[in-house]
PDB file of C-alpha atoms in Angstrom:
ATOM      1  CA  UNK A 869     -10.486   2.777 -41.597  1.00  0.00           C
ATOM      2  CA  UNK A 870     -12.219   5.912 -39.998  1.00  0.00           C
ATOM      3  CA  UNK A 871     -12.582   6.402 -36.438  1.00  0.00           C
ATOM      4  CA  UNK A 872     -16.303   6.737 -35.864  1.00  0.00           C
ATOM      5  CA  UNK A 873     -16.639   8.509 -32.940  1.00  0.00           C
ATOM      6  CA  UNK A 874     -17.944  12.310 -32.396  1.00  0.00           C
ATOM      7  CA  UNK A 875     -15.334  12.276 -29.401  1.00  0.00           C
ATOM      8  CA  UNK A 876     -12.331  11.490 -31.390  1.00  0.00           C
ATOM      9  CA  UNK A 877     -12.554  15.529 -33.220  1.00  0.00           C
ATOM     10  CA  UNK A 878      -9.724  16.497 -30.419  1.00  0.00           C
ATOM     11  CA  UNK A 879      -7.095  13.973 -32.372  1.00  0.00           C
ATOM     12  CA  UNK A 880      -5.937  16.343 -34.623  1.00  0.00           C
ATOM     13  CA  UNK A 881      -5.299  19.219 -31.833  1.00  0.00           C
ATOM     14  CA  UNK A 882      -3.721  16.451 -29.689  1.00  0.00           C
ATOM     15  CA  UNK A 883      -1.184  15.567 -32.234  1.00  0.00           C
ATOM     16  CA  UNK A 884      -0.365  18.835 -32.965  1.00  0.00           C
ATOM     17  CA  UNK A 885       0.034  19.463 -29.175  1.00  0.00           C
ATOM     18  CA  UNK A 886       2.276  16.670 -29.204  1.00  0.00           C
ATOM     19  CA  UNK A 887       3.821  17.534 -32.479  1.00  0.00           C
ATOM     20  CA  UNK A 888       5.113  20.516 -30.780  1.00  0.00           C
ATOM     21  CA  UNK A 889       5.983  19.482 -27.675  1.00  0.00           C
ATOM     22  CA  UNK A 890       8.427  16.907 -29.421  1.00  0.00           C
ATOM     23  CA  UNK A 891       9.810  19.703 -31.051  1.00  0.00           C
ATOM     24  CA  UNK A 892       8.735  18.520 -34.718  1.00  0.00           C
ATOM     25  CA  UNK A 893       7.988  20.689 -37.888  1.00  0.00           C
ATOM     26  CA  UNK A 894       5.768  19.037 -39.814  1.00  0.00           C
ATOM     27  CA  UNK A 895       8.149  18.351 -42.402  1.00  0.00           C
ATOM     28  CA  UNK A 896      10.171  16.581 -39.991  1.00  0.00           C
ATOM     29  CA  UNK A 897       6.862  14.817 -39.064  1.00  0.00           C
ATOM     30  CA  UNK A 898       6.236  13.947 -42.761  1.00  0.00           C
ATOM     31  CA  UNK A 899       9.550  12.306 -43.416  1.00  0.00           C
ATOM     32  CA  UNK A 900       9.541  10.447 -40.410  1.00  0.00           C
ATOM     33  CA  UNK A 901       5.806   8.813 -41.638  1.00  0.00           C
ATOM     34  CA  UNK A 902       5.915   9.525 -45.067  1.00  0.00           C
ATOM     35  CA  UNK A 903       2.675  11.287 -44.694  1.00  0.00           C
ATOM     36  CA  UNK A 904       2.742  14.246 -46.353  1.00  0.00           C
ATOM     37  CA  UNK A 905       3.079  17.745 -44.734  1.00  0.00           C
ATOM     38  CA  UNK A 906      -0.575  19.314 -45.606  1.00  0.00           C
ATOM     39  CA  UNK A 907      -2.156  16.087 -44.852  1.00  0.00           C
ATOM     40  CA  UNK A 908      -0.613  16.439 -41.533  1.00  0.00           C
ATOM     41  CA  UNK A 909      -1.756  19.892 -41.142  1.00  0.00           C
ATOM     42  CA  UNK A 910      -5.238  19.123 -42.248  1.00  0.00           C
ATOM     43  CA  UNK A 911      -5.612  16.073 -39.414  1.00  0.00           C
ATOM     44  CA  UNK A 912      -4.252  18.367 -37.097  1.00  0.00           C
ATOM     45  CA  UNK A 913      -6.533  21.380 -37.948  1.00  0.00           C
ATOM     46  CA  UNK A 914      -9.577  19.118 -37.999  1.00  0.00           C
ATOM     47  CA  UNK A 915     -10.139  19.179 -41.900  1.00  0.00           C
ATOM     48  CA  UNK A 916      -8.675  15.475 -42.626  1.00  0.00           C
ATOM     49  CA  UNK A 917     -10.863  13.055 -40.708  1.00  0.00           C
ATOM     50  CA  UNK A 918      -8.660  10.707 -38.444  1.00  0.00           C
ATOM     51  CA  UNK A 919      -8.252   7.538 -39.679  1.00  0.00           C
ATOM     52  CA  UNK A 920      -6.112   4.240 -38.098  1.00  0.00           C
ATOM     53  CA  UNK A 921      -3.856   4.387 -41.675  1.00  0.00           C
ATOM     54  CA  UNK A 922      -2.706   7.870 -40.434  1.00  0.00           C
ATOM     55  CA  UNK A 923      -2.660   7.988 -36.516  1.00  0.00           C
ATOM     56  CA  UNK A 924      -0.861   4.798 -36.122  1.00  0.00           C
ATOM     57  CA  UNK A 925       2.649   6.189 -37.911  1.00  0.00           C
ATOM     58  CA  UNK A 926       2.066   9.525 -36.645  1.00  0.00           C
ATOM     59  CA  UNK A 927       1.870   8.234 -33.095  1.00  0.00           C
ATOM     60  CA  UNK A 928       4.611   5.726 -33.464  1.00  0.00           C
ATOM     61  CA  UNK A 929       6.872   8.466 -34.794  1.00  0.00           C
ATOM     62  CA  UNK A 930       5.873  11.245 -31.627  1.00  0.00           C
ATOM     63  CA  UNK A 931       6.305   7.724 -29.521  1.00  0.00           C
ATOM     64  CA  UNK A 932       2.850   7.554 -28.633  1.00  0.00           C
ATOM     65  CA  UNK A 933       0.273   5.530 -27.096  1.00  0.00           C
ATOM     66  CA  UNK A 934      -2.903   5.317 -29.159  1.00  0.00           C
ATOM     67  CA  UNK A 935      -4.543   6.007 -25.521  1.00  0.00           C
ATOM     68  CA  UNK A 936      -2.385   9.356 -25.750  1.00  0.00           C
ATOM     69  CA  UNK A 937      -4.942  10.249 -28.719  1.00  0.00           C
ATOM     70  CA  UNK A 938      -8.074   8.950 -28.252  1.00  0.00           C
ATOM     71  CA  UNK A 939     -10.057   9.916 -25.402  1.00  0.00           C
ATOM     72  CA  UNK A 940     -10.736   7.429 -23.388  1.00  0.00           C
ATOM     73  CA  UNK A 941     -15.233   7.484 -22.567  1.00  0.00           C
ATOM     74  CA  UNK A 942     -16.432   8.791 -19.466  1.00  0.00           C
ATOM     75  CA  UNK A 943     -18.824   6.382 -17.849  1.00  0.00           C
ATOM     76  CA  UNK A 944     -21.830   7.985 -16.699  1.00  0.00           C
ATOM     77  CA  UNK A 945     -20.844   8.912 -13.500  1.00  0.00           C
ATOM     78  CA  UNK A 946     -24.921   8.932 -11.478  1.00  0.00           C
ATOM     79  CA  UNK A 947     -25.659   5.714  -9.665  1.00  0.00           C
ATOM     80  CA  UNK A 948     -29.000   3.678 -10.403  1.00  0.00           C
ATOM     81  CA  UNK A 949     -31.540   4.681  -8.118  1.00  0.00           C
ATOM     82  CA  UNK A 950     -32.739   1.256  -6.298  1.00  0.00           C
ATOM     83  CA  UNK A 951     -35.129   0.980  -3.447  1.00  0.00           C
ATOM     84  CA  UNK A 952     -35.276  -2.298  -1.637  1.00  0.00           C
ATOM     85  CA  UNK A 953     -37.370  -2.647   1.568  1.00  0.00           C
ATOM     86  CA  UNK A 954     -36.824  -5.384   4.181  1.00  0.00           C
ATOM     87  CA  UNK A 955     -39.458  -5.491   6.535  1.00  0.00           C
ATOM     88  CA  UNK A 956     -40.222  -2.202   7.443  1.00  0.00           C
ATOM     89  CA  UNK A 957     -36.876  -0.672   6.434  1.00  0.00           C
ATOM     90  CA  UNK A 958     -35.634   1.294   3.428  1.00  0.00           C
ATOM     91  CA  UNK A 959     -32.220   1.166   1.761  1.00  0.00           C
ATOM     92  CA  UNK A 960     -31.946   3.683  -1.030  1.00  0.00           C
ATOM     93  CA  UNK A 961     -28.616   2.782  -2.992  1.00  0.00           C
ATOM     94  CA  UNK A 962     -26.018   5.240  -3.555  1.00  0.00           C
ATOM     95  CA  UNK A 963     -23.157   3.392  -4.837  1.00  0.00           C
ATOM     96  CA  UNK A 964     -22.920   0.913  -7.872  1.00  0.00           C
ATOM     97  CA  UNK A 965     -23.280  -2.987  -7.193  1.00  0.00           C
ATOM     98  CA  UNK A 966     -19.640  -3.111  -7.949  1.00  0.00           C
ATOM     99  CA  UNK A 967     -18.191  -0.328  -5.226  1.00  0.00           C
ATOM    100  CA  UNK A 968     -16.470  -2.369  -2.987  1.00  0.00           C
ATOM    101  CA  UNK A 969     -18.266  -1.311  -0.013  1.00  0.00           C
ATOM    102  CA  UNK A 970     -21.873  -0.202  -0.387  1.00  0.00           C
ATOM    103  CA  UNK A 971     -23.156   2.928   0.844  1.00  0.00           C
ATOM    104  CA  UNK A 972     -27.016   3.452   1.263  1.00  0.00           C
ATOM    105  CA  UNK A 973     -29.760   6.004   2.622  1.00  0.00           C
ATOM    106  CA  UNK A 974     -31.729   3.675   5.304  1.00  0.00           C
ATOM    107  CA  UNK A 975     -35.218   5.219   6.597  1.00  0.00           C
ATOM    108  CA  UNK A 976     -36.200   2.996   9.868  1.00  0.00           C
ATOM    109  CA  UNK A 977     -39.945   2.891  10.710  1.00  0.00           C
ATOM    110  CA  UNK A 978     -40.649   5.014  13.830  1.00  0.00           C
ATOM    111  CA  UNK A 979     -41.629   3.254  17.203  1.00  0.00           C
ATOM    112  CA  UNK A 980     -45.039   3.429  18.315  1.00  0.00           C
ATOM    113  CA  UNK A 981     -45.267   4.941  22.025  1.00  0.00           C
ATOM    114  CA  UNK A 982     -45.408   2.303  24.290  1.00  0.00           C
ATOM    115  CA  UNK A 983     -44.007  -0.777  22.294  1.00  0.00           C
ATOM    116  CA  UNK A 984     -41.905  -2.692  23.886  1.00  0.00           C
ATOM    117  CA  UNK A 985     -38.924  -2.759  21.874  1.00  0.00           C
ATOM    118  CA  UNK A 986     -36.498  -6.297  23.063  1.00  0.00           C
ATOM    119  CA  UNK A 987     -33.084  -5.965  20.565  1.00  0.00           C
ATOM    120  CA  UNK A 988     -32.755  -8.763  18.457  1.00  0.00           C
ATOM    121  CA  UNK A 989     -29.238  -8.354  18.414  1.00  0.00           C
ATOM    122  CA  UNK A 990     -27.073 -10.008  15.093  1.00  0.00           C
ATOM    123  CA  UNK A 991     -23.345 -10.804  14.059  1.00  0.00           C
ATOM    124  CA  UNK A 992     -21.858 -10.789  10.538  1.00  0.00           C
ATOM    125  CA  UNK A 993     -18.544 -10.434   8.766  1.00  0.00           C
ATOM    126  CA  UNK A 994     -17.657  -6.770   7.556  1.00  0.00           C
ATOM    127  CA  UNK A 995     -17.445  -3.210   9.189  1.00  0.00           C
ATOM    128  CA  UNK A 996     -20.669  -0.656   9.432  1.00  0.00           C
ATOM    129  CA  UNK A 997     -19.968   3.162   9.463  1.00  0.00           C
ATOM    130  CA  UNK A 998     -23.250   5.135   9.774  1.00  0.00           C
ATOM    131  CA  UNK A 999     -24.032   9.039   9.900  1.00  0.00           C
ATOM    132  CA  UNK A1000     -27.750  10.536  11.210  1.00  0.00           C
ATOM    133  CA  UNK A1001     -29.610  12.313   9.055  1.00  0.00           C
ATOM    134  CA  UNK A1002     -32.959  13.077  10.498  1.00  0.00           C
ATOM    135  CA  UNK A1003     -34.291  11.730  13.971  1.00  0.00           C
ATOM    136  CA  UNK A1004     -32.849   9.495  16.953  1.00  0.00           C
ATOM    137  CA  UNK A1005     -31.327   6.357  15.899  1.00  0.00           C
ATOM    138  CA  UNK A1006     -30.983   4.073  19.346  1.00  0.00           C
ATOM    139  CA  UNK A1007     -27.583   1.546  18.698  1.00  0.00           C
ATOM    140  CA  UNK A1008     -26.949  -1.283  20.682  1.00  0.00           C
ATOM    141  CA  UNK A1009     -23.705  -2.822  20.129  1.00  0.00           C
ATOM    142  CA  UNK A1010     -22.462  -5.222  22.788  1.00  0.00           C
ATOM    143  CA  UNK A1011     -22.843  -3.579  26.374  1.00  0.00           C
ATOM    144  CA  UNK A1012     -23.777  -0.462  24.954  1.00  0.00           C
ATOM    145  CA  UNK A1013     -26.714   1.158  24.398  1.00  0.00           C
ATOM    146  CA  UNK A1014     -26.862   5.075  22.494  1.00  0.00           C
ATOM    147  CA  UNK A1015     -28.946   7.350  21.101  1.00  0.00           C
ATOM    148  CA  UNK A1016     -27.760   9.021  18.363  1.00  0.00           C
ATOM    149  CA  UNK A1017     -29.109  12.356  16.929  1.00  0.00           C
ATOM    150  CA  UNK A1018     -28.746  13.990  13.412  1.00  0.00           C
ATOM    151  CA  UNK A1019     -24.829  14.906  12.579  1.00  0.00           C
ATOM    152  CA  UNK A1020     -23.818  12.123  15.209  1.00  0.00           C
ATOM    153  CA  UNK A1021     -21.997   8.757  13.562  1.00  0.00           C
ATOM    154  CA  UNK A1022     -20.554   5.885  14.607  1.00  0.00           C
ATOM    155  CA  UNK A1023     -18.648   2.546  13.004  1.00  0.00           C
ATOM    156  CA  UNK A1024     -18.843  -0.517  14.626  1.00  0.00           C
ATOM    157  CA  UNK A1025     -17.129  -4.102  13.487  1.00  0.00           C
ATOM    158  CA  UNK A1026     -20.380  -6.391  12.525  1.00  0.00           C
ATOM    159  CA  UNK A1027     -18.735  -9.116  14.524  1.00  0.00           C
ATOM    160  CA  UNK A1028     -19.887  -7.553  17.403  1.00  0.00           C
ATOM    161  CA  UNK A1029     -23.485  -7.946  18.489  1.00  0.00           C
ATOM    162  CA  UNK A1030     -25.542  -5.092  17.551  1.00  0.00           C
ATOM    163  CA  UNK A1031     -28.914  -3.777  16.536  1.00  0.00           C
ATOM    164  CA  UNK A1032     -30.537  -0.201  15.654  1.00  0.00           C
ATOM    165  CA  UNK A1033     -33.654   0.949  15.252  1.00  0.00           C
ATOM    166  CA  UNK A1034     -35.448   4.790  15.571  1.00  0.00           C
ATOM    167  CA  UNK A1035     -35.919   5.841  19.134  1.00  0.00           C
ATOM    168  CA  UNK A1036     -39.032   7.925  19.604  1.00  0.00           C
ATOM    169  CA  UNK A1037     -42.081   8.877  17.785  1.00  0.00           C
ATOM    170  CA  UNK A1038     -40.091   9.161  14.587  1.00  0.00           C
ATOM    171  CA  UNK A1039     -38.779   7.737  11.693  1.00  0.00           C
ATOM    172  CA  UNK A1040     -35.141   8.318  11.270  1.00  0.00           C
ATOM    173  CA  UNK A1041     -32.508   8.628   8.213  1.00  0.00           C
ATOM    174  CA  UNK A1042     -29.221   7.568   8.243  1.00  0.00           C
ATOM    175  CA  UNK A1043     -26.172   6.839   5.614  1.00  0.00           C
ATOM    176  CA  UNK A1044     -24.507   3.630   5.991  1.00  0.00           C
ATOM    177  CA  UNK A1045     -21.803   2.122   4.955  1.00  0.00           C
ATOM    178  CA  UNK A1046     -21.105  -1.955   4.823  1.00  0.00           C
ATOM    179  CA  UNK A1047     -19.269  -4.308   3.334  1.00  0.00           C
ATOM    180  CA  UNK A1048     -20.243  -6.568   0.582  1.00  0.00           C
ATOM    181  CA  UNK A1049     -20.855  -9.025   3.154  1.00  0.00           C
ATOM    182  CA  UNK A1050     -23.065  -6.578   5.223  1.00  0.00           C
ATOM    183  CA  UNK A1051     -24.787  -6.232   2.203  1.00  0.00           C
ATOM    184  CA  UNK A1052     -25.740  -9.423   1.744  1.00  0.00           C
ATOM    185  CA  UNK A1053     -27.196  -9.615   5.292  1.00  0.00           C
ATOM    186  CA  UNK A1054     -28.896  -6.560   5.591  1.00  0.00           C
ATOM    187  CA  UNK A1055     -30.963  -6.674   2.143  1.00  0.00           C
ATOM    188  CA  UNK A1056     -32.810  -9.998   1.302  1.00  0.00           C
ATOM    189  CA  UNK A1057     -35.651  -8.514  -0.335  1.00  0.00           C
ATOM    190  CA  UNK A1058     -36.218  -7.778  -4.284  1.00  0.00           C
ATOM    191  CA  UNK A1059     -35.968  -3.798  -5.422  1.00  0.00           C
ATOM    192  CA  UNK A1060     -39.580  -1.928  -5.501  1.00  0.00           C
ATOM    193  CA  UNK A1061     -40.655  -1.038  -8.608  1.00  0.00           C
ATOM    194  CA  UNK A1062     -38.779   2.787  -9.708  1.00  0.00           C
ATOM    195  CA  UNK A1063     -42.361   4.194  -9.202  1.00  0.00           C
ATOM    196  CA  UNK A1064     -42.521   3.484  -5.835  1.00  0.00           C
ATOM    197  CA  UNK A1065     -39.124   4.387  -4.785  1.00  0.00           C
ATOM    198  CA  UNK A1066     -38.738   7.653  -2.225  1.00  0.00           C
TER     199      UNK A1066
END
């Protein structure tokens, strides 16, 4: 049975590498598989394509793990860009559904001049860390009441009562950070479609 994978060319170098670090000839790693030598040298100089007939006794005799050998795949390491709007809100994504905590871009809608603004404050099970990017994000969380500009942050337990929205004439950007519980509460909304994400 070959191994069918383009990844799986660095076998032969691997065993040699461990070949040698075991301190084996190849004759000593022939008798110990009853492999012979050149076949050996031809897996390990990429000629001989690996197959499971000759990397399982090679690897048992260098006492190897078959994960020693084969490279283990990379997952794509970029995160799904999803845009999900709540109201007037944004949340950009930037961390998989399965991070354990969920970390997103949030845009809030700027405050028209002269709105009266009354907090709406909520509670919820988790922990909120959040970081300005852009604009004046006004925070209330239990008796008090900030203004935070860009570069400021701040992390709060949910449990508390809070509430945030921009404060001024402009939108502002933040990062935040929540639990999958926070997550839950703070996004109820389906994903936009990709076209219309920011």
């Amino acid at each position: 049975m070959v191994l069918a994978d383009a990844s799986l060319d660095l076998i032969g170098s691997r065993l040699k590498s461990w070949r040698q670090k075991r301190g084996m000839t190849l004759d000593e790693l022939s008798a110990a598989t009853d492999i012979s030598a050149s076949t050996i040298s031809r897996l390990e100089s990429g000629k001989r394509a690996p197959n499971l007939e000759l990397v399982v006794p090679i690897a048992r005799a260098l006492r190897l793990e078959l994960d020693d050998l084969v490279p283990r795949s990379v997952p794509d390491p970029r995160v799904p860009r999803i845009t999900k709007r709540v109201g007037e809100v944004t949340y950009v994504s930037l961390s998989p559904d399965s991070s354990p905590v969920q970390t997103y871009k949030v845009t809030l809608p700027a405050t028209p001049p002269g709105t009266l603004v009354v907090p709406e404050l909520r509670v919820h099970d988790g922990y909120e860390w959040l970081y300005v990017l852009d604009g004046r994000l006004r925070l209330v969380l239990g008796e008090h009441d900030v203004v935070l500009g860009p570069g400021e942050a701040a992390e709060f337990d949910t449990r508390t009562p809070h509430w945030l929205a921009a404060s001024g004439i402009g939108p502002v950007d933040l990062l935040t950070i929540f639990s999958k519980e926070g997550k839950r509460i703070h996004l109820r909304a389906r994903p936009t479609p990709s076209g219309n994400n920011n």
